[in-house]
Amino acid sequence: MSRRIAVVLFNLGGPDGPESVRPFLRNLFNDPAIIYAPWPVRPLIAELISRTRGPKAKLEYAKMGGGSPIIPETERQADALTAALKAASPDDEFACFLAMRYWHPFTEEAVREVKAWGADEVILLPLYPQFSTTTTGSSLKAWRDAGGGEARTVCCYPLQPDFVKAHADAIRTAWEEAGRPQNVRVLHSAHGLPEVTIARGDPYRWQVEQTVAAVTASLPEIADHITCFQSKVGPLEWIKPSTEEVVEESAKEGRHIILSPIAFVSEHIETLVELDEEYRLVAEEHGAAGYTRVPALGAADGFIEALKSLTLDALDGPVGLKPPNGRAICPAEFGRCPCREAGLAGN
């Protein structure tokens, strides 16, 4: 019997024009998963940050046409995934819905659309390969708060084979197109987090490191790899090393830098401005032999294959959380791992 299967893609979202930059920032920094401050202090902090960061952010978004490309990027991923799922399971009807956390289409909009569509099954699929309480965790809470109800939920996929291969293939292609430089160092850059978030049991850094280790093992022709973290905001200590510092150090050593956005699956301000412009300038100023930025995975065939496999695997299991390989993969020290919180067996 044919099933109507809704696949809900969780992502950050982004402003769709200059007038939405400040509201987007306000929503972002008013999230208790991002700013550890109680109400009513947190909204005041969010308003202050949006006012102070807004003008600079508007200038950066202006370089991209005034808004973030994350919505059209995610729509392309949704279209490619829908086509792949229909080809894999032609007797079923699939539809992908975007659920953005901090700007339209918001999660509550996706909930209404899924219910109106009349889905028999709902798959929650984060476009965050590595779990964090600040990303997937926040989106799952938003889904529950909006009355989304029970669903088959993909927790994370830091070691999913097609995902790992897609990253390795993208890095290898970038290296080959750069002329196969030998004095090369690959920087795997992920969005950073405050140290306190990790100290509270968030598994994000550990999962990023697992992804990097798997990708590195797939690239024996390139020996030098470093995991680093970008996009620091505010006065708190953030996890290190910072991408900017590693770019500077590598440039001073005369390396050809290949920069891979290991935790970003679409292009947005952190890749198109931070990686493409700001860190490139740092590399050039400090004598890098070259600077090559690997594209985000986007709608690359390998990544879409990974998302298709995750969706179909989730359909085979019970309603609820779907951990990688059926069990929690995070060590016991990461108590905020949702699979551990759910009582699923792990190592």
Coordinates of C-alpha atoms in Angstrom, one line a residue:
M1 CA 0.0 0.0 0.0
S2 CA 1.3 3.4 -0.9
R3 CA 2.4 5.6 2.0
R4 CA 2.6 9.4 2.1
I5 CA 6.0 10.1 3.7
A6 CA 7.0 13.6 4.9
V7 CA 10.7 14.3 5.3
V8 CA 11.3 17.4 7.4
L9 CA 14.7 19.0 6.9
F10 CA 16.0 20.9 9.9
N11 CA 18.4 23.7 9.3
L12 CA 19.4 27.1 10.8
G13 CA 17.7 29.4 8.3
G14 CA 18.8 32.8 7.4
P15 CA 17.6 36.3 6.5
D16 CA 15.8 36.6 3.2
G17 CA 16.5 40.3 2.8
P18 CA 18.1 43.3 4.6
E19 CA 15.1 44.0 6.7
S20 CA 15.1 40.5 8.2
V21 CA 18.8 40.5 9.3
R22 CA 18.1 42.0 12.8
P23 CA 15.0 39.8 13.5
F24 CA 17.0 36.7 12.4
L25 CA 19.8 37.6 14.8
R26 CA 17.4 38.4 17.6
N27 CA 15.7 35.0 17.2
L28 CA 19.1 33.2 17.1
F29 CA 20.4 34.8 20.3
N30 CA 17.1 34.5 22.1
D31 CA 17.3 30.7 21.9
P32 CA 18.1 29.3 25.4
A33 CA 20.2 26.6 23.7
I34 CA 22.5 29.4 22.4
I35 CA 22.5 32.0 25.2
Y36 CA 22.5 30.6 28.7
A37 CA 20.6 33.3 30.5
P38 CA 17.2 33.3 32.0
W39 CA 14.1 35.2 30.8
P40 CA 13.8 38.2 30.8
V41 CA 17.6 38.7 30.6
R42 CA 18.0 36.6 27.5
P43 CA 15.7 38.7 25.2
L44 CA 17.5 41.8 26.3
I45 CA 20.8 40.2 25.4
A46 CA 19.4 39.1 22.1
E47 CA 18.2 42.6 21.3
L48 CA 21.6 44.1 22.2
I49 CA 23.5 41.7 20.0
S50 CA 21.1 42.1 17.1
R51 CA 21.5 45.9 17.3
T52 CA 25.3 45.8 17.6
R53 CA 25.9 43.1 15.0
G54 CA 23.1 44.0 12.7
P55 CA 24.9 46.7 10.6
K56 CA 28.0 44.6 10.0
A57 CA 25.9 41.5 9.2
K58 CA 23.8 43.6 6.7
L59 CA 27.0 44.5 4.9
E60 CA 28.1 40.9 4.7
Y61 CA 24.7 39.7 3.5
A62 CA 24.7 42.5 0.9
K63 CA 27.7 40.6 -0.7
M64 CA 25.3 37.7 -1.3
G65 CA 22.4 39.8 -2.7
G66 CA 21.0 41.0 0.6
G67 CA 20.0 37.7 2.2
S68 CA 21.3 34.2 2.9
P69 CA 21.5 31.6 0.2
I70 CA 20.7 28.9 2.7
I71 CA 17.0 28.7 1.7
P72 CA 17.5 28.1 -2.0
E73 CA 20.4 25.8 -1.2
T74 CA 18.2 23.7 1.1
E75 CA 15.4 23.7 -1.5
R76 CA 17.8 22.2 -4.0
Q77 CA 18.7 19.5 -1.5
A78 CA 15.0 18.9 -0.8
D79 CA 14.3 18.5 -4.5
A80 CA 17.2 16.2 -5.1
L81 CA 16.3 14.1 -2.1
T82 CA 12.7 13.8 -3.1
A83 CA 13.7 12.6 -6.6
A84 CA 16.1 10.0 -5.1
L85 CA 13.5 8.7 -2.6
K86 CA 10.9 8.4 -5.4
A87 CA 13.4 6.4 -7.5
A88 CA 14.2 4.1 -4.6
S89 CA 10.6 3.5 -3.4
P90 CA 8.3 4.2 -6.3
D91 CA 5.2 2.9 -4.6
D92 CA 5.4 5.6 -1.9
E93 CA 4.8 9.3 -2.1
F94 CA 7.5 11.5 -0.7
A95 CA 7.5 15.3 0.1
C96 CA 10.3 17.3 1.7
F97 CA 9.5 20.2 4.0
L98 CA 11.9 22.9 5.3
A99 CA 11.9 23.6 9.0
M100 CA 14.2 26.5 9.7
R101 CA 15.0 27.4 13.3
Y102 CA 15.4 31.2 13.2
W103 CA 13.7 32.5 10.1
H104 CA 11.0 31.5 7.6
P105 CA 9.9 28.9 7.0
F106 CA 9.9 28.3 10.7
T107 CA 9.4 24.9 12.3
E108 CA 5.8 25.7 13.2
E109 CA 5.1 26.5 9.6
A110 CA 6.5 23.1 8.6
V111 CA 4.3 21.4 11.3
R112 CA 1.2 23.0 9.7
E113 CA 2.3 22.0 6.2
V114 CA 3.0 18.4 7.1
K115 CA -0.4 18.0 8.9
A116 CA -2.2 19.7 6.0
W117 CA -0.5 17.3 3.5
G118 CA -1.7 14.3 5.5
A119 CA 1.5 12.4 6.0
D120 CA 1.3 8.7 7.0
E121 CA 4.9 8.8 8.2
V122 CA 7.1 11.7 9.3
I123 CA 10.9 11.6 9.2
L124 CA 12.8 14.4 11.0
L125 CA 16.2 14.7 9.2
P126 CA 18.6 17.3 10.5
L127 CA 21.0 19.0 8.0
Y128 CA 23.4 19.0 10.9
P129 CA 25.5 15.8 10.5
Q130 CA 27.0 16.1 14.0
F131 CA 24.6 16.4 16.9
S132 CA 24.6 19.4 19.2
T133 CA 22.1 20.7 21.7
T134 CA 22.5 24.0 20.0
T135 CA 21.4 22.8 16.6
T136 CA 19.5 19.5 16.2
G137 CA 18.6 19.6 19.9
S138 CA 17.1 23.0 19.6
S139 CA 15.2 22.1 16.4
L140 CA 13.7 19.0 18.0
K141 CA 12.5 21.1 20.9
A142 CA 10.9 23.5 18.4
W143 CA 9.2 20.6 16.7
R144 CA 7.7 19.4 20.0
D145 CA 6.7 22.9 21.1
A146 CA 4.9 23.4 17.8
G147 CA 2.9 20.3 18.3
G148 CA 4.7 18.2 15.7
G149 CA 4.0 15.0 17.5
E150 CA 5.9 11.7 17.3
A151 CA 8.1 11.1 14.3
R152 CA 11.0 8.9 13.1
T153 CA 14.0 11.0 14.0
V154 CA 17.5 10.8 12.6
C155 CA 19.8 11.8 15.5
C156 CA 23.1 12.3 13.7
Y157 CA 25.3 10.8 11.0
P158 CA 28.9 11.8 11.6
L159 CA 30.2 8.4 10.2
Q160 CA 27.6 7.6 7.6
P161 CA 29.6 6.1 4.8
D162 CA 28.2 8.1 1.9
F163 CA 28.5 11.3 3.9
V164 CA 32.2 10.5 4.7
K165 CA 32.9 9.6 1.1
A166 CA 31.3 12.7 -0.2
H167 CA 33.6 14.8 1.9
A168 CA 36.6 12.8 0.9
D169 CA 35.7 13.1 -2.8
A170 CA 35.2 16.8 -2.5
I171 CA 38.6 17.4 -0.9
R172 CA 40.4 15.1 -3.3
T173 CA 38.8 17.0 -6.3
A174 CA 39.8 20.3 -4.8
W175 CA 43.4 19.1 -4.3
E176 CA 43.6 17.8 -7.8
E177 CA 42.2 21.0 -9.3
A178 CA 44.8 22.9 -7.4
G179 CA 47.5 20.9 -9.1
R180 CA 48.1 18.3 -6.4
P181 CA 50.3 20.5 -4.3
Q182 CA 52.6 18.5 -2.0
N183 CA 53.2 21.0 0.8
V184 CA 49.5 20.9 1.6
R185 CA 47.5 21.0 4.8
V186 CA 43.8 20.3 5.0
L187 CA 41.9 22.3 7.6
H188 CA 38.6 20.8 8.5
S189 CA 36.6 23.8 9.8
A190 CA 33.4 23.4 11.8
H191 CA 31.3 26.0 13.6
G192 CA 32.6 26.5 17.1
L193 CA 30.8 26.3 20.4
P194 CA 31.5 27.7 23.9
E195 CA 33.6 25.5 26.0
V196 CA 30.9 25.5 28.6
T197 CA 28.5 23.8 26.1
I198 CA 30.9 20.9 25.7
A199 CA 31.6 20.8 29.5
R200 CA 27.8 20.2 30.0
G201 CA 28.0 17.0 27.9
D202 CA 27.4 18.2 24.4
P203 CA 28.9 15.6 22.0
Y204 CA 29.4 17.9 19.0
R205 CA 33.2 18.3 19.1
W206 CA 33.7 14.6 19.6
Q207 CA 31.4 13.8 16.6
V208 CA 33.2 16.4 14.4
E209 CA 36.5 14.7 15.3
Q210 CA 35.0 11.3 14.4
T211 CA 34.0 12.7 11.0
V212 CA 37.4 14.2 10.4
A213 CA 39.1 10.9 11.4
A214 CA 37.0 8.9 8.9
V215 CA 37.5 11.4 6.1
T216 CA 41.2 11.5 6.7
A217 CA 41.4 7.7 6.6
S218 CA 39.9 8.0 3.1
L219 CA 42.6 10.3 1.9
P220 CA 45.9 8.5 2.2
E221 CA 47.4 10.7 -0.5
I222 CA 47.2 13.8 1.8
A223 CA 49.0 13.3 5.1
D224 CA 48.4 16.6 7.0
H225 CA 45.0 17.3 8.5
I226 CA 43.8 19.6 11.3
T227 CA 40.3 20.0 12.9
C228 CA 39.5 23.6 13.7
F229 CA 36.6 25.8 14.7
Q230 CA 35.3 29.1 13.4
S231 CA 32.7 31.9 14.0
K232 CA 33.3 32.8 17.6
V233 CA 30.8 35.2 19.1
G234 CA 30.9 36.9 22.5
P235 CA 33.3 36.9 25.5
L236 CA 33.2 33.2 26.5
E237 CA 36.0 30.8 25.8
W238 CA 35.3 28.7 22.7
I239 CA 36.6 25.3 21.7
K240 CA 40.0 25.4 19.9
P241 CA 42.0 25.6 17.8
S242 CA 40.4 28.5 16.0
T243 CA 40.3 28.3 12.2
E244 CA 41.8 31.8 11.8
E245 CA 44.8 30.9 14.0
V246 CA 45.4 27.7 12.2
V247 CA 45.2 29.5 8.8
E248 CA 47.7 32.0 10.0
E249 CA 50.1 29.4 11.4
S250 CA 49.8 27.3 8.2
A251 CA 50.4 30.3 6.0
K252 CA 53.5 31.3 7.9
E253 CA 54.8 27.7 7.3
G254 CA 54.3 28.3 3.6
R255 CA 51.6 25.7 3.2
H256 CA 49.1 25.3 0.5
I257 CA 45.9 25.4 2.6
I258 CA 42.8 23.4 1.6
L259 CA 39.9 24.5 3.7
S260 CA 37.0 22.0 4.0
P261 CA 33.7 23.1 5.7
I262 CA 33.4 19.7 7.5
A263 CA 30.2 20.5 9.5
F264 CA 28.4 22.7 6.9
V265 CA 26.3 21.1 4.2
S266 CA 25.3 24.3 2.4
E267 CA 26.8 27.6 1.5
H268 CA 25.9 30.6 3.7
I269 CA 27.6 33.5 5.4
E270 CA 30.1 31.4 7.3
T271 CA 31.4 29.8 4.1
L272 CA 31.0 32.6 1.5
V273 CA 32.3 35.4 3.7
E274 CA 34.3 33.9 6.5
L275 CA 36.0 31.2 4.6
D276 CA 36.1 32.6 1.1
E277 CA 37.1 36.2 2.0
E278 CA 38.3 36.7 5.6
Y279 CA 40.4 33.7 6.0
R280 CA 41.7 33.8 2.5
L281 CA 43.0 37.3 3.2
V282 CA 44.7 36.0 6.4
A283 CA 46.3 33.3 4.3
E284 CA 47.6 35.7 1.7
E285 CA 48.9 38.2 4.2
H286 CA 51.0 35.6 6.0
G287 CA 52.5 33.9 3.0
A288 CA 50.5 30.8 2.2
A289 CA 51.6 29.0 -0.9
G290 CA 48.0 28.7 -1.9
Y291 CA 44.4 28.7 -0.6
T292 CA 41.8 26.4 -1.8
R293 CA 38.3 26.2 -0.4
V294 CA 36.3 23.0 -0.8
P295 CA 32.7 23.6 -1.6
A296 CA 30.0 22.6 0.9
L297 CA 28.4 19.3 0.0
G298 CA 25.1 21.0 -1.1
A299 CA 23.2 18.7 -3.5
A300 CA 26.2 16.6 -4.4
D301 CA 25.2 13.1 -5.4
G302 CA 27.1 11.4 -2.6
F303 CA 25.5 13.6 0.1
I304 CA 22.0 13.1 -1.4
E305 CA 22.7 9.3 -1.3
A306 CA 23.5 9.6 2.4
L307 CA 20.3 11.5 3.1
K308 CA 18.3 9.0 1.1
S309 CA 19.8 6.1 3.0
L310 CA 19.2 7.8 6.4
T311 CA 15.6 8.4 5.4
L312 CA 14.9 4.8 4.3
D313 CA 16.7 3.4 7.3
A314 CA 14.5 5.5 9.6
L315 CA 11.4 4.1 7.9
D316 CA 12.5 0.6 8.8
G317 CA 12.7 1.3 12.5
P318 CA 10.2 2.2 15.1
V319 CA 8.8 5.6 15.7
G320 CA 11.2 7.7 17.7
L321 CA 14.9 8.4 17.8
K322 CA 17.0 6.7 15.2
P323 CA 20.7 6.5 16.4
P324 CA 23.6 5.6 14.1
N325 CA 23.8 1.9 13.6
G326 CA 20.9 1.4 16.1
R327 CA 22.8 2.5 19.2
A328 CA 24.4 5.5 20.8
I329 CA 27.9 6.1 19.5
C330 CA 28.9 8.8 21.9
P331 CA 31.1 7.9 25.0
A332 CA 29.4 8.0 28.4
E333 CA 30.9 11.4 29.2
F334 CA 28.6 13.0 26.7
G335 CA 25.4 13.0 28.8
R336 CA 23.6 15.3 26.4
C337 CA 23.7 12.8 23.6
P338 CA 20.0 12.3 22.9
C339 CA 20.5 8.5 22.4
R340 CA 22.0 8.2 25.8
E341 CA 19.3 10.4 27.3
A342 CA 16.7 8.0 25.7
G343 CA 18.4 5.0 27.3
L344 CA 19.7 3.5 24.1
A345 CA 22.8 1.3 24.6
G346 CA 26.1 2.7 23.7
N347 CA 29.8 2.2 24.2

